GROMACS .gro file of C-alpha atoms in nm:
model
  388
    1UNK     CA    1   0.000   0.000   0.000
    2UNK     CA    2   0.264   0.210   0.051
    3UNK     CA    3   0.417   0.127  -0.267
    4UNK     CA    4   0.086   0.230  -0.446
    5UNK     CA    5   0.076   0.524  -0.254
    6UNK     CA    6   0.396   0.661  -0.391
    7UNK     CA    7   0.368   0.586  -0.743
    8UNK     CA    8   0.025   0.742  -0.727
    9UNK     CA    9   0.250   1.097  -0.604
   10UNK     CA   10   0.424   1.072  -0.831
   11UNK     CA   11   0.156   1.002  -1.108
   12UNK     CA   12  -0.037   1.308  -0.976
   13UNK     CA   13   0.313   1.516  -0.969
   14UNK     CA   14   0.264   1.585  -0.593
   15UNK     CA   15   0.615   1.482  -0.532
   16UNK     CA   16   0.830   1.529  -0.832
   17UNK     CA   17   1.226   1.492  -0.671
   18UNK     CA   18   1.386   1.150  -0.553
   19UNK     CA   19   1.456   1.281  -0.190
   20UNK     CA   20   1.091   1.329  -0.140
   21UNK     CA   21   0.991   1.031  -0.342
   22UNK     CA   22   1.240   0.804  -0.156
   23UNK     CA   23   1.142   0.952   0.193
   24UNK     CA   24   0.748   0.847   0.133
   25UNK     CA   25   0.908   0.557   0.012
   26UNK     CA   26   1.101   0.506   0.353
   27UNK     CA   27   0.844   0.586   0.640
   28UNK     CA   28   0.584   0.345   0.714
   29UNK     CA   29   0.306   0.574   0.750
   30UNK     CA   30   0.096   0.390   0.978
   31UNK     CA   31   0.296   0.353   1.185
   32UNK     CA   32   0.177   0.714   1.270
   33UNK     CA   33  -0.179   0.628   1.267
   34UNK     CA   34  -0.195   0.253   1.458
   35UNK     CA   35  -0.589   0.326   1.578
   36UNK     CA   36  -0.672   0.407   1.147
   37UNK     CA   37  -0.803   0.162   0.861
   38UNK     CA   38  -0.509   0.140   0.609
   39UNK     CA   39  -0.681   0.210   0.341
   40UNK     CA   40  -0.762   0.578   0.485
   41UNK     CA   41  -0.392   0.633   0.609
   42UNK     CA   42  -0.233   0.562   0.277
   43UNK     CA   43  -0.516   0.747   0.088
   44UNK     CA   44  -0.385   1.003  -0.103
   45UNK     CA   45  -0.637   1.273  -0.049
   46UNK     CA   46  -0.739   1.194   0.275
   47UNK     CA   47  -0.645   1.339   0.614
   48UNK     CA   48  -0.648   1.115   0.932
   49UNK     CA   49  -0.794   1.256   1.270
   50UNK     CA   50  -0.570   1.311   1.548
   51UNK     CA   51  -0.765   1.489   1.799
   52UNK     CA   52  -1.113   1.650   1.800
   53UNK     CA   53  -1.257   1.896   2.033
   54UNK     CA   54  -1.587   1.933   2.277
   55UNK     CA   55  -1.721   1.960   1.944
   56UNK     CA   56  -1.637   1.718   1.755
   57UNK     CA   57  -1.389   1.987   1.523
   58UNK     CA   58  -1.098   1.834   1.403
   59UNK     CA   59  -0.794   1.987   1.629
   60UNK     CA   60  -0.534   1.752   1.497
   61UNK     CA   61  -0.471   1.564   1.201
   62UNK     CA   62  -0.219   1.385   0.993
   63UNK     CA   63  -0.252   1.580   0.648
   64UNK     CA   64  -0.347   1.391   0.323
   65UNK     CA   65  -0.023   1.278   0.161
   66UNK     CA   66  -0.053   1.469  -0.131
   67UNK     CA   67  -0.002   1.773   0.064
   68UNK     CA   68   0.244   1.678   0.213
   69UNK     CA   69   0.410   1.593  -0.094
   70UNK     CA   70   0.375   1.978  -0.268
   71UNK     CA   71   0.494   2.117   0.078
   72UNK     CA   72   0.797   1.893   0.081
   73UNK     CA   73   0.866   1.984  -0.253
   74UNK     CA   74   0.830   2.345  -0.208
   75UNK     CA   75   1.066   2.356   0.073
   76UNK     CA   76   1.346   2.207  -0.116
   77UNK     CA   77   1.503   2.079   0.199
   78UNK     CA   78   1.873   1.910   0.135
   79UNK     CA   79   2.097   1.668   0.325
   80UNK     CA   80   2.239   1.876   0.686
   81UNK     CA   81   2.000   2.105   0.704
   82UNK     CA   82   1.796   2.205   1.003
   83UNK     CA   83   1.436   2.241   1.000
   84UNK     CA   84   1.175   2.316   1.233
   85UNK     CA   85   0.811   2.154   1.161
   86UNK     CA   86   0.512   2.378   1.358
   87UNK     CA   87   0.228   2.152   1.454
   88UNK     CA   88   0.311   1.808   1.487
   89UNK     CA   89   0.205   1.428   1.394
   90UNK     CA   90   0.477   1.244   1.371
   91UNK     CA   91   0.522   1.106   1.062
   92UNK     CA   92   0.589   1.505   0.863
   93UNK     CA   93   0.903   1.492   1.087
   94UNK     CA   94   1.000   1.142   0.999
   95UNK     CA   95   0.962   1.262   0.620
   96UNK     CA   96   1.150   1.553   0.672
   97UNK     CA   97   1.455   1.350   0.890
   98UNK     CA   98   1.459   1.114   0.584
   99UNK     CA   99   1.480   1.437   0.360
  100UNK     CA  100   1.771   1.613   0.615
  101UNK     CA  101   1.963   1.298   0.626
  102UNK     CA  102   2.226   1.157   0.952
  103UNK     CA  103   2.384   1.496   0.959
  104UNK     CA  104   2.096   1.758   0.970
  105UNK     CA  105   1.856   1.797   1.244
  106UNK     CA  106   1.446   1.834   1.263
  107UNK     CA  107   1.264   1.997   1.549
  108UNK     CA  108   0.914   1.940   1.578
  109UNK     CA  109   0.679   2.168   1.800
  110UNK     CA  110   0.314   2.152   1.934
  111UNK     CA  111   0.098   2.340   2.180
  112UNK     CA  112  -0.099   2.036   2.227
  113UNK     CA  113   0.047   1.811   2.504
  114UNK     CA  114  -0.153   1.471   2.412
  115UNK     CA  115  -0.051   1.561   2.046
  116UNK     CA  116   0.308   1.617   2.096
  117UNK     CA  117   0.336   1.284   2.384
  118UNK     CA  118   0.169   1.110   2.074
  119UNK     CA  119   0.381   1.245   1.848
  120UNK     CA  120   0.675   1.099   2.034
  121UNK     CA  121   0.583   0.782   2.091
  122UNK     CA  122   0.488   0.732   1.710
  123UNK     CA  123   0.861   0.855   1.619
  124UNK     CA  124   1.002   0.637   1.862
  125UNK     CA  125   0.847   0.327   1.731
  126UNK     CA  126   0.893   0.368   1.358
  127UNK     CA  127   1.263   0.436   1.468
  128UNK     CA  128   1.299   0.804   1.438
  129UNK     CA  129   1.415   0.877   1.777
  130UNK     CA  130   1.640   1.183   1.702
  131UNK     CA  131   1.374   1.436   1.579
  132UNK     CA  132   1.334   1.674   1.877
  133UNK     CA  133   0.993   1.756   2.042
  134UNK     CA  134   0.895   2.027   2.169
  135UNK     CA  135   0.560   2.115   2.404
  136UNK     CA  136   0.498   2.484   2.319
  137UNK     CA  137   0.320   2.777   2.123
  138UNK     CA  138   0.467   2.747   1.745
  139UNK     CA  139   0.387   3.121   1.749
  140UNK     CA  140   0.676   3.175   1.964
  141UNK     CA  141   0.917   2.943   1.744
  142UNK     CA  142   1.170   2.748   1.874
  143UNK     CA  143   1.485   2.985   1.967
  144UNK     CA  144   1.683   2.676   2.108
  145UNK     CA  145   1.786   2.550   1.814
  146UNK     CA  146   1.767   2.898   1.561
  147UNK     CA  147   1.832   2.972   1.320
  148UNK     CA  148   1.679   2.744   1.063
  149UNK     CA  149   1.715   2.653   0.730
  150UNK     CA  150   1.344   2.564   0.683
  151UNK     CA  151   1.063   2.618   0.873
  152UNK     CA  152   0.731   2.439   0.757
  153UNK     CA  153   0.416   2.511   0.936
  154UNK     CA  154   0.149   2.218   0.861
  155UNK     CA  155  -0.210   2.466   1.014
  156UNK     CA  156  -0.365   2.748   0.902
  157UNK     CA  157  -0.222   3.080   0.979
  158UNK     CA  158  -0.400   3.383   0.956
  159UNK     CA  159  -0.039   3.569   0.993
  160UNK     CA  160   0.352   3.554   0.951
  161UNK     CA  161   0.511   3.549   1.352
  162UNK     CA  162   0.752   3.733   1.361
  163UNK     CA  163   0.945   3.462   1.576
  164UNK     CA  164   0.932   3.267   1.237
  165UNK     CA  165   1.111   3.566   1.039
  166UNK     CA  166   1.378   3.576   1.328
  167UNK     CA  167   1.411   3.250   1.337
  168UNK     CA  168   1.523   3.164   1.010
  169UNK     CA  169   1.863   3.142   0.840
  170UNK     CA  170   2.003   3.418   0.587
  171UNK     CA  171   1.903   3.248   0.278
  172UNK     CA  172   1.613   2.999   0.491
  173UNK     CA  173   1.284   2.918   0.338
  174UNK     CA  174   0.903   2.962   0.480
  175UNK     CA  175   0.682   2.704   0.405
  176UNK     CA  176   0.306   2.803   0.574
  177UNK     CA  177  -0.007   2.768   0.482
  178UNK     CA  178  -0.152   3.136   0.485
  179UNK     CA  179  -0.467   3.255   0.505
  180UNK     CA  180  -0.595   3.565   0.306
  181UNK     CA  181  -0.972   3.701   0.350
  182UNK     CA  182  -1.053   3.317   0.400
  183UNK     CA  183  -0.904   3.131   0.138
  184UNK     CA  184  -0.548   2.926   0.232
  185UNK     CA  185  -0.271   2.842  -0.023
  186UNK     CA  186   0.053   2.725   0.092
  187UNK     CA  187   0.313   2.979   0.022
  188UNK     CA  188   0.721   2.906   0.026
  189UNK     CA  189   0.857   3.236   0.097
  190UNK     CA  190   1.220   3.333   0.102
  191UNK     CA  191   1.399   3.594   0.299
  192UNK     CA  192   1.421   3.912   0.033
  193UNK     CA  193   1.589   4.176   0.246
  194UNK     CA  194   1.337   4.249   0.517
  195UNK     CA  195   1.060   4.144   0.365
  196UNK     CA  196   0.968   3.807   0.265
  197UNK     CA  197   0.912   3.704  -0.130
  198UNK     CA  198   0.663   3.418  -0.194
  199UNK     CA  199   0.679   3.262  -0.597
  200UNK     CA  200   0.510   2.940  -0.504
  201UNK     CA  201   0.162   2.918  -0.397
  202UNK     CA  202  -0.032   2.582  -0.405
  203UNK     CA  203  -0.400   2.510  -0.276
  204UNK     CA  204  -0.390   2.387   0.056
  205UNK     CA  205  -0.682   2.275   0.347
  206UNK     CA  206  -0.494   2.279   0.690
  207UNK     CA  207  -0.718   2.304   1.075
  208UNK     CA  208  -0.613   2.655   1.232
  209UNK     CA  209  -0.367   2.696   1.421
  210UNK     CA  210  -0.415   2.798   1.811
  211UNK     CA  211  -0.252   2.951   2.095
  212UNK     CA  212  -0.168   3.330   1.971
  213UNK     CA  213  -0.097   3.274   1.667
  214UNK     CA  214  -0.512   3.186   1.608
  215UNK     CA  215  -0.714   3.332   1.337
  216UNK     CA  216  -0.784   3.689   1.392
  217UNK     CA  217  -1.199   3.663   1.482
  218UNK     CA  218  -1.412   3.631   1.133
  219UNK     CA  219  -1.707   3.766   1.147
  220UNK     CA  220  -2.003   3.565   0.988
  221UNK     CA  221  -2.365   3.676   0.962
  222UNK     CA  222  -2.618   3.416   0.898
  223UNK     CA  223  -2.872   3.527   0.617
  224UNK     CA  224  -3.156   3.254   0.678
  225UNK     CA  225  -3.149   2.892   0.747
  226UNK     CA  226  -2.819   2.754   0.506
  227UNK     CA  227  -2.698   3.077   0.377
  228UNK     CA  228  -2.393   3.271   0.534
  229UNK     CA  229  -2.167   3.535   0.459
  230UNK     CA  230  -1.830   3.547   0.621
  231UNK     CA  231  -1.515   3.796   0.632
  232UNK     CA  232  -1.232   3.905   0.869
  233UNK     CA  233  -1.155   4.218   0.704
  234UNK     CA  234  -1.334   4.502   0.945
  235UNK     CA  235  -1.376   4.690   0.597
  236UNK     CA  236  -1.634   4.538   0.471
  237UNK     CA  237  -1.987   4.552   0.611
  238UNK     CA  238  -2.185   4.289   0.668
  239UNK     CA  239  -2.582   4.404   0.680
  240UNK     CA  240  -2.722   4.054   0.716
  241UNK     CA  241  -3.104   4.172   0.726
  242UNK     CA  242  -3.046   4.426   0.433
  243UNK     CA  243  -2.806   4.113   0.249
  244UNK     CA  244  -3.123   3.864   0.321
  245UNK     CA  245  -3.339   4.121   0.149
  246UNK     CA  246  -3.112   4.143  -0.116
  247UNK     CA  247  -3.172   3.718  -0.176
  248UNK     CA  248  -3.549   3.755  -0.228
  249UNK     CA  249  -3.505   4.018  -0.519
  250UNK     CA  250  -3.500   3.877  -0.882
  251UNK     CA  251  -3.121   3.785  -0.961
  252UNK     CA  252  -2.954   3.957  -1.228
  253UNK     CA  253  -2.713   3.714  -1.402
  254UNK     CA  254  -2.424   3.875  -1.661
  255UNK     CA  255  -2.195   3.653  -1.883
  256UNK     CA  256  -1.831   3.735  -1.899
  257UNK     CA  257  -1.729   3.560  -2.225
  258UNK     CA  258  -1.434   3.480  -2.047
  259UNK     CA  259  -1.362   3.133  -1.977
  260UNK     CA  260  -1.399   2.985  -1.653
  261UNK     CA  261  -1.072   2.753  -1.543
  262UNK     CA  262  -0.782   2.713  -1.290
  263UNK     CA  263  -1.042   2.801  -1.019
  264UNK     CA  264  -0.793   2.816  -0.754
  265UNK     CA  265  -0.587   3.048  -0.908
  266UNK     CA  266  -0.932   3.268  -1.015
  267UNK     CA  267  -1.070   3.238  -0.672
  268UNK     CA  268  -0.730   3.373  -0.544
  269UNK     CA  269  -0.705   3.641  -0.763
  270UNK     CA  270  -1.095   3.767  -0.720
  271UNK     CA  271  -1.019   3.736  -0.338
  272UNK     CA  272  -0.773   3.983  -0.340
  273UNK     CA  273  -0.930   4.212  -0.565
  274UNK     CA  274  -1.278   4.243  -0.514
  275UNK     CA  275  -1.292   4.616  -0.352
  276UNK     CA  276  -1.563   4.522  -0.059
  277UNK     CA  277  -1.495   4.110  -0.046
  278UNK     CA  278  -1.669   3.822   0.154
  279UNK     CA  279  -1.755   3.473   0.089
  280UNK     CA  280  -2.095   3.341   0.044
  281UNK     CA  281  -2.148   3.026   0.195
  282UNK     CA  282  -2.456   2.776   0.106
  283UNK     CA  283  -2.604   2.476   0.215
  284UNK     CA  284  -2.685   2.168  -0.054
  285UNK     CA  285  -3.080   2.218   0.023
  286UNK     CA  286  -3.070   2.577  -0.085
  287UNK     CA  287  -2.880   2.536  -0.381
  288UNK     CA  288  -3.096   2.285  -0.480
  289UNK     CA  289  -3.365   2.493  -0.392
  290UNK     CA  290  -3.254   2.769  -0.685
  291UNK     CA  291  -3.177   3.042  -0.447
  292UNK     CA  292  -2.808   3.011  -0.464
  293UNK     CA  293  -2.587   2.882  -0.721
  294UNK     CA  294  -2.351   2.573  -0.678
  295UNK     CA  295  -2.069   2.767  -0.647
  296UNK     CA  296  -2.132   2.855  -0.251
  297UNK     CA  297  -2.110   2.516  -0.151
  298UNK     CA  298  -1.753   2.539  -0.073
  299UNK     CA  299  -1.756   2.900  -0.035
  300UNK     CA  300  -1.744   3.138  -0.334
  301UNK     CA  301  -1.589   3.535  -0.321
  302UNK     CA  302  -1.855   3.749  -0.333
  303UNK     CA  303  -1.866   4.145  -0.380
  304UNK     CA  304  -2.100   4.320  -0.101
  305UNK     CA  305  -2.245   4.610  -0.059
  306UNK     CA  306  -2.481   4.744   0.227
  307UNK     CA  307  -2.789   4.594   0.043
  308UNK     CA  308  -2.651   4.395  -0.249
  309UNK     CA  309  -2.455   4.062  -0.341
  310UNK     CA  310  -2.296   3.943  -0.660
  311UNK     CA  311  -2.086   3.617  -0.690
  312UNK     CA  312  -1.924   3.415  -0.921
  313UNK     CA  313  -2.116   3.139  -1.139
  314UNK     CA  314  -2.070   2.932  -1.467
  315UNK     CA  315  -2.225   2.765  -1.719
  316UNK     CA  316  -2.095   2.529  -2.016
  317UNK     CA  317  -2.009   2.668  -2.319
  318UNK     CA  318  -2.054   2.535  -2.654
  319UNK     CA  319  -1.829   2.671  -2.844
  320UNK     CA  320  -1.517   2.533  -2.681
  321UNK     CA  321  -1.644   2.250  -2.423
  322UNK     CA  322  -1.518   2.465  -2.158
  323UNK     CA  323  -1.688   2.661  -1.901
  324UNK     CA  324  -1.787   3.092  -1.932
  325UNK     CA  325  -1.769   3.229  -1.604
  326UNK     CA  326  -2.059   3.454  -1.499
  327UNK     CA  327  -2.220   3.652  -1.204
  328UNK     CA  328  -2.496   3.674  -1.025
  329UNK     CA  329  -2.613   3.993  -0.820
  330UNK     CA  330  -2.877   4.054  -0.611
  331UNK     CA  331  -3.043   4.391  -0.460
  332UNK     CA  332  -3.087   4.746  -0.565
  333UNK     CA  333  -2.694   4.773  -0.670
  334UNK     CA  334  -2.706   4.468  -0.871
  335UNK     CA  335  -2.623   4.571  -1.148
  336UNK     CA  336  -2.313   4.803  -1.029
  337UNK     CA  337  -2.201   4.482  -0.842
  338UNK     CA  338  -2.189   4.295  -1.134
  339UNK     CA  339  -2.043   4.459  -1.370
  340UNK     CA  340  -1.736   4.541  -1.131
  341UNK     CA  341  -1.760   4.161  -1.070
  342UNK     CA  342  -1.715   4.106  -1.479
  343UNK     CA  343  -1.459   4.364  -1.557
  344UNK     CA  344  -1.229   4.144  -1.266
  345UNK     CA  345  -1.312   3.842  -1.439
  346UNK     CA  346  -1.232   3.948  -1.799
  347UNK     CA  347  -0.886   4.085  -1.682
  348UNK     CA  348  -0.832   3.771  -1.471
  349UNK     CA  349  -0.922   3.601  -1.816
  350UNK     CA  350  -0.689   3.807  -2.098
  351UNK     CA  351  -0.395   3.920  -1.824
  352UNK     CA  352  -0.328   3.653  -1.581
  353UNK     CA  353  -0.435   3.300  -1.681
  354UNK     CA  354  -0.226   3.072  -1.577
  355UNK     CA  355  -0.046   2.933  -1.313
  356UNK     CA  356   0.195   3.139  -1.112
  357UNK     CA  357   0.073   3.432  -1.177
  358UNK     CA  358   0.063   3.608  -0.867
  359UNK     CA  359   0.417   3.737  -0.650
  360UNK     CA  360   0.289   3.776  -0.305
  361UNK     CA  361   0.479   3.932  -0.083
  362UNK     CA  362   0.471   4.007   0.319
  363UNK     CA  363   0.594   4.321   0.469
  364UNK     CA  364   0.644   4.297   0.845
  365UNK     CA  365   0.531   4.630   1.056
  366UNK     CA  366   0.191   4.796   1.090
  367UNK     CA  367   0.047   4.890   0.796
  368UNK     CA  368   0.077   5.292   0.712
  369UNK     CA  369  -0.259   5.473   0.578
  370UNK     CA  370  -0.494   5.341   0.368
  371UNK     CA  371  -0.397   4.988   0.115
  372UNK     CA  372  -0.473   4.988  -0.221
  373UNK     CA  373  -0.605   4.671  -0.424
  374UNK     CA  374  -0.369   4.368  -0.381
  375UNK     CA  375  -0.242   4.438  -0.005
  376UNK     CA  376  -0.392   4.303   0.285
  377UNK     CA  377  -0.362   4.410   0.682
  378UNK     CA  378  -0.231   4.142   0.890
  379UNK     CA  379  -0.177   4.159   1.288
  380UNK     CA  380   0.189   4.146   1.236
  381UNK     CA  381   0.197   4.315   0.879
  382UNK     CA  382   0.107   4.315   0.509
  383UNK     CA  383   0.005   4.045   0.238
  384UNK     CA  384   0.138   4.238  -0.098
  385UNK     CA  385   0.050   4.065  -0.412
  386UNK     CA  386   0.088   4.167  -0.733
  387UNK     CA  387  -0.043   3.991  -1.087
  388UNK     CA  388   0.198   3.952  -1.398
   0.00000   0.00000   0.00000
C-alpha cells in the first residue's frame, strides 16, 4: 500500500524529486496512525484525525499525503539542514529526517500536550528517535535551536510570527499555509531583504492553528437557514437583514465571455481584488432549492455592498467544451455589483491565466494609511500581491 501510494504521487506530480519520493518511500506511514483503517492512512487525499474537540472539530490531524508531498517539494530541503516543523504528527518529521539525512537535524513543535506525547511515541516506534519535540506555542518558534534553514508550518495561519522571520537562516525558506480574507494556499517564501518574497503558492486545506498565533476573529452573519456570509476584514460591512433582502429580489445574471478555469488560481485572484470582499457560503438544500448557485457550496468570493450581493457562477459553453464564467447579483446595486464583478473576471481572463501568476509578498510592521487593491492588513503586517 505504501508502494501504491507513492507511485500514485508521483503520477499526480505531488512529489516530483527523488529525496521526497524516496522519503514516502522510507516511512511506514501507519505507523503514525496505529488506531486508522489502512486504506484511509495511505489514501492520497485523505487526512487522518488526530484529535477533536468538545465539538467534535478536528484539532489535529495527519494531512493527506498529497499535501504533504507539494509542501515537501516546495521547501526544497537538502541533506544537513535544520528544520523546524510547527504543529506536529509524527510522521511530517520522519519525512523531513529522511529528507535532512544523519547529519541535519528536525525539530518538531506543538501546543498540544496529548498531540506532541503522541507524536513521540509514534517517532520512537517507527525508529525516528532523534527528531526533537517540543511542548509549546509554534507562534513563539523554537529559539533553542535557531536559526533554521526551513521552517514548515502544517495549520492554518492567519499571519507571519515574527518569531518565524527571526528565526530563520540568511538564505532559509518559509513554508506556511496562509490565510488571506478566507481562502489558504501554501506559500514558500524566502527571505528578500526584510521582507519576505513568496513565488510558489499551491491550494492547501490545513485546521487553524491555536494559541496566539489563532485566526484573527471572522465575522459571519447568517442570512436565513443555510446561507452565510463570512469575512475578517473590518472593511467590509456585513448588513445581514439588508443582504437577506437582497436574496429575495429577482437575480440579475451577466456573462463574462471569459472562460472559466484554474479556479484556484481565479478564486485567489478575485479574493484579493474584489474592492468590498466576503464569501458566500450555502447549504446543498438551498442550492438545490434555486436560491443560490452551486458555487457557494464550498464558499465562493462574493462582492458586497450594504444591500446587495454578486458572486461568481458558470455555465458550459458550446463553443469550446469549456466553461464561461458569470455573475450573479442581487439587490438594488445589482447591477453596479456585477459589472465590477465582470470587468475582474475578464482581466483575470486576458492578463493573468495561468499558473503562477501572482508574487505575493509580506511586509512585516503595521500597515501605514490606507492599502490599495492587492495588499492586505495582517496583525503582524502586510500580504502584498501583485499579478503579472
Amino acid at each position: 500500500m505504501r508502494a501504491d501510494m507513492v507511485r500514485a504521487l508521483l503520477d499526480q506530480d505531488a512529489v516530483t524529486s527523488e529525496s521526497v519520493t524516496a522519503a514516502f518511500a522510507a516511512v511506514p506511514r501507519h505507523r503514525f496512525a496505529p488506531e486508522a483503517p489502512l486504506d484511509l492512512v495511505y489514501d492520497l487525499h485523505s487526512t487522518v484525525p488526530v484529535k477533536k474537540d468538545a465539538h467534535g472539530l478536528d484539532t489535529s490531524v495527519m494531512s493527506a499525503a498529497h499535501l504533504q508531498g507539494v509542501m515537501l517539494e516546495q521547501s526544497g530541503i537538502r541533506p544537513g539542514m535544520n528544520v523546524l516543523e510547527i504543529g506536529s504528527g509524527g510522521y511530517n518529521a520522519a519525512l523531513l529526517q529522511e529528507l535532512v539525512g544523519g547529519a541535519g537535524e528536525v525539530t518538531t513543535v506543538d501546543i498540544d500536550r496529548d498531540v506532541i506525547d503522541r507524536a513521540r511515541r509514534c517517532l520512537d516506534d517507527a525508529g525516528y528517535g532523534q527528531v526533537k519535540t517540543v511542548l509549546a506555542d509554534g507562534e513563539s518558534g523554537v529559539a533553542d535551536g535557531a536559526p533554521y534553514d526551513r521552517i514548515i508550518v502544517t495549520a492554518a495561519a492567519w499571519d507571519i510570527a515574527p518569531a518565524w522571520i527571526s528565526g530563520l537562516a540568511g538564505e532559509g525558506r518559509l513554508v506556511v499555509p496562509l490565510t488571506v480574507r478566507g481562502t489558504t494556499r501554501s506559500i514558500a517564501f524566502d527571505r528578500d531583504g526584510e521582507s519576505l518574497l513568496g513565488r510558489s503558492y499551491r491550494l492547501a486545506r490545513f485546521v487553524p492553528m491555536q494559541g496566539q498565533g489563532a485566526a484573527k476573529e471572522e465575522r459571519t452573519v447568517l442570512l436565513r437557514d443555510g446561507v452565510a456570509v463570512q469575512s475578517d476584514d473590518d472593511r467590509v460591512r456585513l448588513d445581514a437583514p439588508a443582504l437577506n433582502r437582497a436574496l429575495d429580489t429577482p437575480r440579475l445574471l451577466r456573462w463574462s465571455q471569459a472562460a472559466y478555469d484554474l479556479p484556484d488560481e481565479l478564486e485567489l485572484y478575485l479574493t484579493l481584488n474584489l474592492p468590498s470582499a466576503a464569501r458566500l457560503h450555502a447549504s446543498r438544500d438551498i442550492v438545490d432549492s434555486g436560491l443560490v448557485e452551486p458555487s457557494a457550496l464550498l464558499g465562493v468570493p462574493a462582492l458586497v455592498s450594504e444591500d446587495s450581493i454578486a458572486y461568481r457562477t458558470r455555465r458550459e459553453n458550446d463553443d469550446t467544451g469549456g466553461f464561461e464564467s458569470g455573475v450573479v447579483a442581487h439587490g438594488p446595486q445589482a447591477e453596479a455589483l456585477a459589472r465590477q464583478y465582470v470587468e475582474l473576471l475578464q482581466t483575470w481572463a486576458h492578463r493573468h491565466r495561468r499558473r503562477g501568476a501572482a508574487e505575493i509578498r509580506y511586509l512585516p510592521g503595521p500597515a501605514r494609511g490606507s492599502l490599495p487593491r492587492g495588499m492586505v492588513p495582517k496583525r503582524h503586517g502586510v500580504v502584498a500581491v501583485t499579478w503579472h
